[in-house]
Coordinates of C-alpha atoms in Angstrom, one line a residue:
M30 CA 90.2 80.7 123.1
L31 CA 90.3 79.8 119.4
V32 CA 87.8 81.9 117.4
Q33 CA 87.0 82.3 113.7
F34 CA 89.4 84.6 111.8
D35 CA 86.5 86.5 110.3
S36 CA 85.0 87.3 113.8
L37 CA 88.1 89.2 114.9
P38 CA 88.2 93.0 114.5
E39 CA 90.5 94.4 111.9
T40 CA 92.5 96.0 114.8
S41 CA 93.6 92.6 116.1
R42 CA 97.3 92.3 116.6
V43 CA 99.4 90.0 114.4
Y44 CA 102.1 87.8 115.6
Y45 CA 104.1 86.8 112.5
Y46 CA 106.4 83.8 112.2
P47 CA 108.0 83.0 108.9
S48 CA 109.4 79.5 108.5
S49 CA 112.9 78.9 107.2
R50 CA 111.4 76.4 104.8
K51 CA 108.1 75.3 103.5
F52 CA 106.2 72.8 105.7
Y53 CA 105.9 69.4 104.1
P54 CA 102.4 68.1 103.3
D55 CA 102.6 65.5 106.1
E56 CA 103.6 68.1 108.6
I57 CA 100.6 70.4 108.0
P58 CA 98.0 68.3 109.9
V59 CA 100.4 68.0 112.9
L60 CA 101.2 71.7 112.8
T61 CA 97.5 72.6 112.5
S62 CA 96.6 70.4 115.4
K63 CA 99.3 71.8 117.7
V64 CA 98.4 75.4 116.8
E65 CA 94.7 74.9 117.4
A66 CA 95.4 73.2 120.7
F67 CA 97.7 76.1 121.8
C68 CA 95.0 78.6 120.8
Q69 CA 92.3 76.7 122.7
G70 CA 94.6 76.8 125.8
L71 CA 94.6 80.6 125.8
A72 CA 91.3 80.8 127.7
D73 CA 91.2 84.6 128.2
A74 CA 92.3 85.6 124.7
Q75 CA 90.3 85.7 121.5
I76 CA 92.9 84.2 119.1
S77 CA 92.9 82.9 115.5
Y78 CA 95.6 81.8 113.2
R79 CA 96.5 81.4 109.6
L80 CA 99.0 79.0 108.0
V81 CA 99.8 80.8 104.7
Y82 CA 101.7 79.4 101.8
D83 CA 102.7 76.4 104.0
R84 CA 105.4 78.7 105.2
F85 CA 104.0 81.3 107.6
V86 CA 102.4 80.9 111.0
L87 CA 100.4 84.0 111.9
F88 CA 98.4 84.5 115.1
F89 CA 95.8 87.2 115.4
V90 CA 94.7 88.3 118.8
S91 CA 91.8 90.6 119.4
E92 CA 92.7 94.0 120.9
N93 CA 89.7 93.4 123.3
T94 CA 91.6 90.4 124.8
P95 CA 95.3 91.1 124.5
L96 CA 97.8 88.5 125.5
S97 CA 99.1 88.9 129.1
I98 CA 102.8 88.8 129.6
E99 CA 102.5 85.2 130.7
Q100 CA 100.5 84.3 127.6
N101 CA 103.0 86.1 125.4
D102 CA 105.8 84.1 127.0
Q103 CA 103.7 80.9 126.4
L104 CA 103.5 81.9 122.7
V105 CA 107.2 82.3 122.4
E106 CA 107.8 79.0 124.2
F107 CA 105.3 77.3 121.8
V108 CA 107.1 78.7 118.8
L109 CA 110.4 77.6 120.1
D110 CA 108.9 74.1 120.6
L111 CA 107.7 74.1 117.0
E112 CA 111.2 75.1 115.8
K113 CA 112.7 72.1 117.6
E114 CA 110.0 69.6 116.5
F115 CA 110.0 70.6 112.8
G116 CA 113.7 71.5 112.5
I117 CA 113.0 75.1 111.3
N118 CA 113.5 78.7 112.3
L119 CA 110.4 80.8 113.0
L120 CA 111.9 83.7 114.9
D121 CA 114.3 85.0 112.3
K122 CA 112.3 88.0 110.8
V123 CA 115.2 89.9 109.1
N124 CA 115.2 87.8 106.0
V125 CA 113.3 88.8 103.0
C126 CA 110.3 86.7 101.9
F127 CA 109.0 87.3 98.4
K128 CA 107.0 85.7 95.7
Q129 CA 108.3 84.5 92.4
G130 CA 105.3 83.3 90.5
E131 CA 103.4 81.0 92.8
F132 CA 106.5 80.2 94.9
V133 CA 107.6 81.9 98.0
Q134 CA 111.4 82.5 98.4
R135 CA 113.4 83.5 101.5
K136 CA 116.7 85.2 101.2
E137 CA 119.1 87.1 103.5
I138 CA 119.1 90.8 102.7
K139 CA 122.6 90.7 101.2
D140 CA 121.5 88.0 98.8
F141 CA 118.3 89.8 98.0
K142 CA 120.4 92.9 97.1
K143 CA 122.3 90.7 94.6
L144 CA 118.9 89.6 93.1
I145 CA 118.0 93.3 92.7
K146 CA 121.4 94.1 91.1
S147 CA 121.1 91.1 88.7
R148 CA 117.5 92.1 87.9
S149 CA 116.2 88.8 89.1
V150 CA 113.6 90.8 91.1
S151 CA 112.0 94.1 90.3
G152 CA 109.9 96.8 91.8
R153 CA 106.9 94.7 90.9
T154 CA 108.1 91.6 92.9
L155 CA 105.7 90.9 95.7
I156 CA 107.2 91.2 99.2
L157 CA 105.6 89.5 102.2
D158 CA 106.0 92.4 104.6
P159 CA 107.0 91.4 108.2
M160 CA 106.2 94.9 109.4
I161 CA 102.4 94.3 109.6
N162 CA 100.9 94.9 113.0
T163 CA 97.1 94.4 112.6
K164 CA 94.7 92.1 110.8
A165 CA 93.7 95.0 108.5
E166 CA 97.3 95.4 107.5
F167 CA 97.6 91.7 106.8
L168 CA 94.5 91.8 104.6
T169 CA 95.6 94.9 102.6
N170 CA 99.4 95.4 102.9
W171 CA 101.1 92.0 103.6
E172 CA 101.8 91.3 99.9
V173 CA 103.1 94.5 98.5
P174 CA 105.3 95.3 95.5
L175 CA 108.9 95.8 96.3
S176 CA 108.6 99.4 95.2
E177 CA 106.0 100.1 97.9
S178 CA 107.7 98.0 100.7
W179 CA 110.1 98.7 103.5
L180 CA 112.8 97.5 101.0
S181 CA 112.1 100.1 98.3
H182 CA 115.2 102.0 99.2
L183 CA 117.2 99.1 97.8
L184 CA 116.0 99.8 94.2

């Protein structure tokens, strides 16, 4: 069942889906409607979601009502359907997402290394960390400087 984000405990699990491109303004209402309907359909789970920077779809599931194997499969199937409908990739989590000013960029790691080498990004560049596991980590550690991220070894 869809619940308010603020009502979920900080230990709630995050399911993180970065889009290969920004969602267009006319796609946001359609996406929101589909995500809300999906969440409402998970009757036994307390679930919320966030669409962040028009590029990330994040689901938060209370640890008190974890997804069953069947519900987890439904989530993956739902995400695959979103990929087809919007012509995007949501399951590729090995690319680097980072902020340049107010814009979110997405690069393959090899291309991101080139940006580091050319000094187009620095240790202060904000990385959107796909390694988050809980709501608390999302709130405090999702946007971290490159120097403090899982990519710091590349500096």
